[in-house]
XYZ file of C-alpha atoms in Angstrom:
518
model
C -4.567 -0.543 18.901
C -6.585 -0.052 21.886
C -4.900 -2.208 24.047
C -2.651 -4.107 21.717
C -1.826 -7.534 23.128
C 1.760 -8.647 22.666
C 2.094 -11.135 19.834
C 4.668 -13.871 19.715
C 8.124 -12.826 18.596
C 8.517 -16.103 16.723
C 8.236 -15.861 12.938
C 5.966 -18.439 11.357
C 7.695 -21.525 9.886
C 5.759 -15.761 13.901
C -11.993 14.090 -2.588
C -13.202 15.387 0.540
C -16.448 13.889 1.594
C -19.523 15.672 2.723
C -19.222 17.139 6.170
C -16.436 19.104 7.742
C -15.085 17.655 11.011
C -17.099 19.737 13.482
C -20.223 19.613 11.332
C -19.920 15.843 11.148
C -19.596 15.620 14.900
C -22.708 17.704 15.400
C -24.654 15.638 12.914
C -23.627 12.565 14.820
C -25.029 14.009 18.023
C -28.470 14.073 16.465
C -28.182 10.980 14.319
C -26.814 8.566 16.906
C -29.534 9.030 19.467
C -32.319 11.448 18.819
C -34.268 9.667 21.504
C -31.488 10.221 24.029
C -31.545 13.939 23.316
C -35.247 14.018 24.013
C -34.591 12.291 27.327
C -32.162 15.091 28.118
C -34.952 17.663 27.864
C -36.743 16.480 30.984
C -37.595 18.979 33.674
C -35.055 19.535 36.401
C -37.478 18.143 38.975
C -37.286 14.639 37.447
C -34.803 12.189 39.000
C -31.261 12.413 37.634
C -30.427 9.526 35.289
C -27.367 8.373 33.335
C -27.535 9.079 29.615
C -25.542 8.041 26.556
C -25.168 8.707 22.844
C -26.526 5.303 21.944
C -23.341 3.395 21.188
C -24.284 -0.235 20.553
C -21.403 -1.540 22.682
C -21.370 1.168 25.375
C -24.950 2.492 25.653
C -24.221 4.866 28.535
C -20.982 6.290 27.169
C -20.990 9.915 26.085
C -23.878 12.312 26.547
C -26.336 14.032 24.197
C -27.230 17.689 23.969
C -23.831 19.334 23.574
C -20.655 19.263 21.518
C -17.388 19.812 23.402
C -14.982 22.282 21.786
C -12.171 22.151 24.355
C -10.996 20.729 27.651
C -8.690 22.505 30.081
C -7.372 19.955 32.593
C -5.301 20.840 35.665
C -3.827 18.136 37.913
C -1.776 18.627 41.085
C 0.374 15.630 41.985
C 1.631 15.336 45.573
C 4.494 12.944 44.888
C 2.519 9.831 45.894
C 0.791 7.764 43.227
C -1.582 6.252 45.769
C -3.182 9.561 46.804
C -5.874 11.448 44.867
C -4.714 14.350 42.720
C -6.417 17.711 43.095
C -7.906 18.652 39.745
C -9.914 21.252 37.872
C -11.645 20.398 34.592
C -13.008 23.207 32.427
C -15.167 22.280 29.443
C -16.181 24.711 26.697
C -19.059 23.405 24.604
C -21.871 24.273 22.205
C -25.328 23.108 23.182
C -27.251 21.210 20.508
C -30.537 21.022 22.450
C -32.307 22.775 25.315
C -30.737 21.526 28.531
C -32.173 21.785 32.031
C -29.348 19.465 33.059
C -25.931 18.629 31.697
C -24.704 15.057 32.027
C -20.948 14.509 32.146
C -19.223 11.145 32.352
C -17.338 11.032 35.673
C -17.223 8.126 38.103
C -14.077 8.038 40.230
C -13.369 11.184 42.220
C -14.873 13.541 44.764
C -16.576 16.578 43.238
C -16.072 19.716 45.306
C -17.952 22.274 43.217
C -19.382 22.918 39.758
C -19.927 26.202 37.936
C -21.775 26.788 34.694
C -20.850 30.046 32.972
C -19.262 31.301 36.181
C -22.298 30.673 38.386
C -22.617 27.879 40.983
C -24.557 24.830 39.860
C -25.935 21.887 41.782
C -24.767 18.372 40.974
C -25.372 14.715 41.785
C -24.228 11.313 40.592
C -26.290 8.879 38.525
C -24.536 5.720 37.438
C -21.266 6.786 35.827
C -22.621 10.290 35.163
C -22.134 13.569 36.985
C -25.478 15.347 36.494
C -25.163 19.139 36.666
C -28.148 21.476 37.068
C -27.367 25.113 36.162
C -29.342 28.022 37.588
C -30.926 28.635 34.201
C -31.667 26.212 31.380
C -29.318 26.366 28.402
C -30.792 27.143 25.004
C -29.777 25.371 21.754
C -26.740 26.926 20.109
C -25.422 28.382 23.362
C -21.719 28.608 24.123
C -21.242 27.369 27.679
C -18.362 26.808 30.090
C -18.542 24.120 32.776
C -15.910 24.140 35.541
C -15.623 21.153 37.872
C -13.306 21.119 40.893
C -12.672 17.548 41.878
C -10.159 14.899 42.873
C -8.733 12.309 40.484
C -7.976 9.006 42.186
C -5.120 6.902 40.750
C -6.145 3.845 42.777
C -8.373 1.561 40.699
C -12.151 1.747 40.985
C -13.950 -1.454 42.003
C -11.707 -3.686 39.969
C -12.015 -1.550 36.810
C -8.747 -1.313 34.923
C -7.624 1.801 33.132
C -7.627 5.490 33.673
C -4.542 6.254 35.691
C -1.793 3.634 35.473
C 0.526 3.591 38.455
C 4.159 3.220 37.422
C 7.124 2.513 39.660
C 7.950 6.226 39.741
C 4.656 7.997 39.126
C 1.660 7.844 36.799
C 0.588 7.459 33.185
C -2.816 7.143 31.492
C -4.574 4.336 29.621
C -8.139 5.504 28.959
C -9.247 3.187 26.170
C -11.984 2.272 25.627
C -14.299 3.862 28.175
C -12.405 4.988 31.258
C -11.226 8.569 30.676
C -14.157 9.469 32.926
C -12.387 7.697 35.797
C -9.789 10.482 35.509
C -11.701 13.656 34.609
C -15.292 14.742 33.817
C -15.884 14.562 30.070
C -18.066 13.497 27.182
C -16.312 10.141 27.041
C -17.011 8.944 23.504
C -14.741 9.170 20.428
C -17.512 10.807 18.383
C -16.972 14.065 20.316
C -13.362 15.101 19.729
C -12.051 18.362 21.190
C -8.936 20.440 21.736
C -7.008 19.921 24.994
C -4.892 22.065 27.299
C -3.319 20.004 30.081
C -1.528 21.420 33.127
C 0.305 19.240 35.624
C 1.804 20.554 38.869
C 4.326 18.226 40.494
C 7.359 18.406 42.810
C 10.473 19.742 41.080
C 12.171 16.338 40.947
C 9.418 14.988 38.648
C 8.931 15.522 34.936
C 5.430 15.821 33.505
C 4.551 15.359 29.833
C 1.177 15.310 28.056
C -0.320 15.233 24.565
C 0.652 17.994 22.174
C 3.387 20.598 22.427
C 4.830 22.217 25.569
C 3.489 25.665 26.380
C 5.555 26.539 29.428
C 6.969 25.262 32.706
C 6.539 27.541 35.724
C 8.486 26.860 38.915
C 7.288 28.069 42.299
C 7.777 26.912 45.879
C 9.336 23.560 45.100
C 6.868 22.601 42.373
C 6.716 22.983 38.610
C 3.563 23.457 36.554
C 3.941 21.974 33.090
C 1.525 23.035 30.340
C 0.805 21.233 27.056
C -1.627 22.021 24.251
C -2.877 19.982 21.332
C -3.088 21.546 17.895
C -5.600 18.997 16.621
C -8.826 17.668 18.174
C -8.546 14.515 20.251
C -10.880 11.871 21.629
C -10.953 11.547 25.412
C -9.730 7.944 25.246
C -6.458 9.160 23.703
C -5.475 11.608 26.464
C -2.053 11.001 28.022
C -0.282 12.390 31.081
C 3.071 11.065 32.266
C 4.433 12.012 35.682
C 7.700 10.413 36.758
C 11.427 10.634 37.270
C 11.865 10.857 33.562
C 14.025 12.350 30.865
C 12.560 13.859 27.698
C 14.729 13.193 24.659
C 14.353 15.320 21.541
C 15.193 14.602 17.911
C 13.982 15.634 14.470
C 11.583 13.567 12.426
C 10.727 13.911 8.733
C 10.300 17.499 7.528
C 11.548 18.827 10.882
C 8.751 17.159 12.881
C 9.603 17.450 16.597
C 9.961 13.973 18.081
C 10.145 13.694 21.840
C 10.417 10.511 23.868
C 9.804 10.092 27.589
C 11.914 7.455 29.328
C 13.010 6.581 32.857
C 16.139 8.648 33.396
C 18.182 5.663 34.549
C 17.374 3.743 31.348
C 17.922 6.419 28.717
C 21.136 4.966 27.290
C 19.794 1.405 27.143
C 16.631 2.547 25.358
C 18.245 4.916 22.868
C 18.823 2.232 20.176
C 15.049 1.787 19.992
C 14.116 5.431 20.233
C 16.322 6.497 17.346
C 14.304 4.231 15.026
C 11.158 6.386 15.279
C 12.010 9.025 12.612
C 12.607 6.343 9.980
C 9.404 4.580 11.005
C 7.454 7.814 10.541
C 9.035 8.249 7.106
C 8.083 4.641 6.258
C 4.435 5.295 7.189
C 4.382 8.562 5.244
C 5.420 6.681 2.109
C 2.486 4.337 2.627
C -0.343 6.731 3.512
C 0.796 10.361 3.401
C 1.959 13.101 5.787
C 2.049 12.507 9.524
C -1.167 14.115 10.830
C -0.084 15.789 14.095
C 2.252 18.397 15.550
C 4.647 15.982 17.282
C 5.192 12.316 18.045
C 7.055 10.278 20.578
C 7.228 7.148 22.685
C 6.448 7.003 26.398
C 8.247 4.034 27.967
C 6.595 3.457 31.319
C 7.822 1.306 34.167
C 4.490 -0.477 34.526
C 2.995 -3.926 34.059
C 0.056 -3.335 31.737
C 0.154 -6.199 29.251
C -0.503 -3.825 26.350
C 0.720 -0.838 24.400
C -1.542 2.119 23.612
C -1.733 4.736 20.845
C -2.354 7.833 22.973
C -2.321 10.794 20.598
C 1.181 12.152 19.799
C 2.710 10.104 22.673
C 2.245 6.323 22.449
C 2.412 4.355 25.690
C 4.681 1.299 25.878
C 5.792 -0.983 28.668
C 9.492 -0.407 29.129
C 10.036 -4.162 29.527
C 8.999 -4.773 25.920
C 12.347 -3.224 24.947
C 14.496 -4.757 27.684
C 13.181 -8.326 28.010
C 15.382 -10.853 26.190
C 13.817 -13.087 23.575
C 12.004 -10.611 21.325
C 13.578 -10.269 17.855
C 14.324 -6.704 16.835
C 11.994 -6.857 13.831
C 9.129 -7.909 16.079
C 9.605 -5.050 18.560
C 9.891 -2.564 15.708
C 6.668 -3.870 14.171
C 4.852 -3.254 17.461
C 6.241 0.295 17.471
C 4.860 0.735 13.944
C 1.479 -0.648 15.057
C 1.078 2.184 17.577
C 2.573 4.751 15.214
C 0.125 3.825 12.446
C -2.732 4.455 14.858
C -1.850 8.140 14.755
C -3.411 8.075 11.262
C -5.912 5.252 11.824
C -7.794 5.751 15.086
C -6.366 9.046 16.345
C -6.591 11.439 13.387
C -9.460 9.436 11.851
C -11.393 8.253 14.886
C -14.202 5.684 14.964
C -17.674 7.216 14.960
C -18.880 4.344 17.153
C -17.041 1.544 18.916
C -18.431 -0.940 16.375
C -16.123 0.832 13.885
C -13.128 -0.298 15.953
C -12.021 -2.681 13.193
C -10.991 0.367 11.147
C -8.493 1.272 13.886
C -7.080 -2.110 14.732
C -7.308 -3.699 11.318
C -5.263 -0.921 9.754
C -2.696 -0.838 12.566
C -2.299 -4.609 12.287
C -2.000 -4.279 8.494
C 0.934 -1.861 8.670
C 2.508 -3.802 11.524
C 2.411 -6.889 9.293
C 3.781 -5.046 6.242
C 6.655 -3.711 8.329
C 7.355 -7.159 9.783
C 7.438 -8.542 6.244
C 10.057 -5.999 5.197
C 12.171 -6.318 8.328
C 11.733 -9.888 9.512
C 10.823 -12.111 6.611
C 7.444 -13.091 8.106
C 5.346 -12.518 5.002
C 1.985 -10.812 4.937
C 0.547 -13.722 2.964
C 1.678 -16.221 5.604
C 0.055 -14.177 8.334
C -3.168 -13.668 6.409
C -3.435 -17.340 5.492
C -3.085 -18.246 9.166
C -5.691 -15.604 10.057
C -8.047 -17.035 7.436
C -7.731 -20.437 9.075
C -8.755 -19.007 12.452
C -11.309 -16.450 11.240
C -14.446 -18.595 11.590
C -13.531 -19.331 15.209
C -12.906 -15.668 15.898
C -16.267 -14.721 14.388
C -18.034 -17.298 16.521
C -16.280 -16.154 19.693
C -16.287 -12.364 19.218
C -18.609 -11.580 16.345
C -17.753 -10.423 12.807
C -15.177 -7.607 12.500
C -17.705 -4.756 12.114
C -20.330 -6.282 14.422
C -18.343 -7.268 17.514
C -20.118 -8.786 20.457
C -20.662 -6.576 23.496
C -17.916 -6.610 26.125
C -18.155 -9.101 28.937
C -19.597 -7.703 32.198
C -16.833 -5.989 34.106
C -14.388 -6.499 31.207
C -14.927 -3.514 28.935
C -11.667 -4.037 27.048
C -12.810 -7.500 25.995
C -14.024 -5.900 22.726
C -10.350 -6.016 21.728
C -10.493 -9.555 20.405
C -8.604 -11.207 17.508
C -11.496 -10.442 15.141
C -10.675 -6.712 15.256
C -6.907 -7.250 14.894
C -5.822 -9.953 12.438
C -9.452 -10.664 11.580
C -9.925 -7.067 10.436
C -6.552 -6.986 8.660
C -7.798 -10.049 6.781
C -10.704 -7.933 5.477
C -8.198 -5.384 4.156
C -6.203 -8.160 2.504
C -9.379 -9.441 0.842
C -10.207 -5.912 -0.329
C -6.755 -5.535 -1.890
C -7.250 -8.874 -3.622
C -10.677 -7.772 -4.837
C -9.910 -4.276 -6.211
C -6.168 -4.527 -6.889
C -3.149 -3.097 -5.107
C -3.148 0.276 -6.883
C -6.767 1.039 -6.035
C -6.324 -0.253 -2.488
C -3.343 2.013 -1.824
C -5.325 4.983 -3.116
C -8.170 4.102 -0.738
C -5.726 4.140 2.170
C -4.305 7.559 1.294
C -7.676 9.121 0.536
C -9.161 7.755 3.758
C -6.703 9.490 6.080
C -6.737 12.667 3.999
C -10.503 13.017 3.662
C -11.291 12.312 7.323
C -8.309 13.935 9.036
C -9.155 15.390 12.464
C -12.634 13.892 12.273
C -14.589 10.689 12.806
C -15.712 8.129 10.239
C -17.756 4.962 9.926
C -17.645 1.619 8.216
C -20.183 2.980 5.711
C -17.772 5.836 4.902
C -15.011 3.317 4.189
C -17.227 1.306 1.888
C -18.288 4.475 0.049
C -14.669 5.458 -0.529
C -13.675 1.992 -1.725
C -16.551 2.039 -4.205
C -15.654 5.522 -5.463
C -12.017 4.593 -6.003
C -12.648 1.186 -7.549
C -15.710 2.230 -9.559
C -17.525 -0.878 -8.327
C -20.474 -1.781 -6.138
C -18.862 -3.526 -3.163
C -22.006 -3.982 -1.089
C -22.004 -7.780 -1.219
C -18.253 -7.901 -0.571
C -18.386 -5.781 2.576
C -21.577 -7.392 3.848
C -19.974 -10.825 3.724
C -16.535 -9.881 5.019
C -17.596 -7.467 7.763
C -20.907 -8.920 8.969
C -21.017 -12.572 7.955
C -20.986 -15.357 10.528
C -18.634 -17.329 8.275
C -15.539 -16.105 6.464
C -16.107 -15.776 2.692
C -13.764 -17.371 0.140
C -10.553 -15.386 -0.254
C -10.254 -13.754 -3.704
C -7.263 -15.206 -5.512
C -6.750 -17.974 -2.941
C -9.417 -20.640 -3.462
C -7.219 -23.125 -1.618
C -7.428 -21.234 1.695
C -9.649 -23.100 4.142
C -10.695 -22.701 7.772
C -8.551 -24.812 10.066
C -9.869 -27.262 12.621
C -10.886 -25.875 15.995
C -7.998 -25.431 18.376
C -7.767 -27.731 21.327
C -9.138 -26.409 24.573
C -6.746 -23.853 26.013
C -4.765 -23.530 22.798
C -4.031 -20.131 21.292
C -6.291 -19.040 18.446
C -4.259 -16.135 17.092
C -2.148 -16.802 13.991
C 0.667 -15.201 15.949
C 0.538 -16.734 19.464
C 0.523 -14.408 22.436
C 3.819 -13.569 24.084
C 4.090 -13.972 27.838
C 2.990 -10.928 29.751
C 5.937 -8.867 30.905
C 6.637 -9.161 34.645
């Protein structure tokens, strides 16, 4: 998902490809914005300016000239979720161009000092960028370490949602699509994935959990420092830190996979019936697309009013109230759990090269959510897709075609998460299955997550794979379904037609939105 809106609980009558992961990422650095790299080569005397990697939807997101290998994040939490955390961010990176300056994305914290390779560096802000000037220019192919001492403010920035999420007992993170840089300095674009070590120091009566596996908990002077490390690269928008009065529950998943869930301590018994479903859900997904791609998985149930769930890598974020509010059928809640779980393959392990490739994340997560709902709740995939077909022309007009979404509204960056990248994109997958047959389609799904594991991929990569597997030229098919202003005829369903425009104020999703949890 990014931010997966809640859908209505009511059933309707409700061969490895070319580049290796790091090589592909480096190629992207050059290919996305060669012009931006050249901008980065300006002399240090020129005014500092925000840069970007040229993303069509977020032109100033990310930065050219380097490829991050790892982040080491340290946060010190005082016990108040309205006070800035003290933080240290250390970035290890390879330079891909000569750099007089290094631009980092960082826009919501006080910077105390910056070092480059152990030596003090000057710094200033430009837009959402922290512009660092080292003592000496960095040459191409250099290994460099950037250390920033700063604060990380959990109170929202100028009405911008995301970054830290304040819960009733602490904090969590929701960094999608473009707000990890409100939490820590970074190259905040999914094309530059990296390894993470995350350390959180908090009073002893708090529990801290982050992406990856635990690597120690050191107690001293009334505080505990918790350390976690990822074993696979991760995009900045998928980082997660939970600090709260929580309990961590452990169980085994398929093949001995460690599953750990983070829940409010007082609610652990009430939530257990939901949590124990996760191992079987992982096994269900593995039967569909292959082995789970990471070192652990779990559910973080936060006491927060977000209006969404989020697929943060190895630890998906959910509102606790989704599981405790009356009125949601069990099959519906489980299908939302599967939506976020499926993102671990589609979106987390295989990340979008640009944000215009978002349909590959959300379309696939919606697809497996719908398949699961069909098996568990009797709401058939065909019913859902027929309803989506009826609304698809309206969605395309409002938000753009699935692979060419309109830019986000000013001040509403998450508005790229429209129906056209959820059910509208799942409709493209349904059409593809109709076009090439179920057997070929299922092979495409498995090969996709295998070939691009721990990397990034594009819409063009998906088309190439579908053509290889099916042995057909699918150029016209994908052009029409992914970029057309109007929805093409559905293969095998000539009777499917667009429905009349909804009345003003009416819902346009085939599965109406559920009320936002209080």
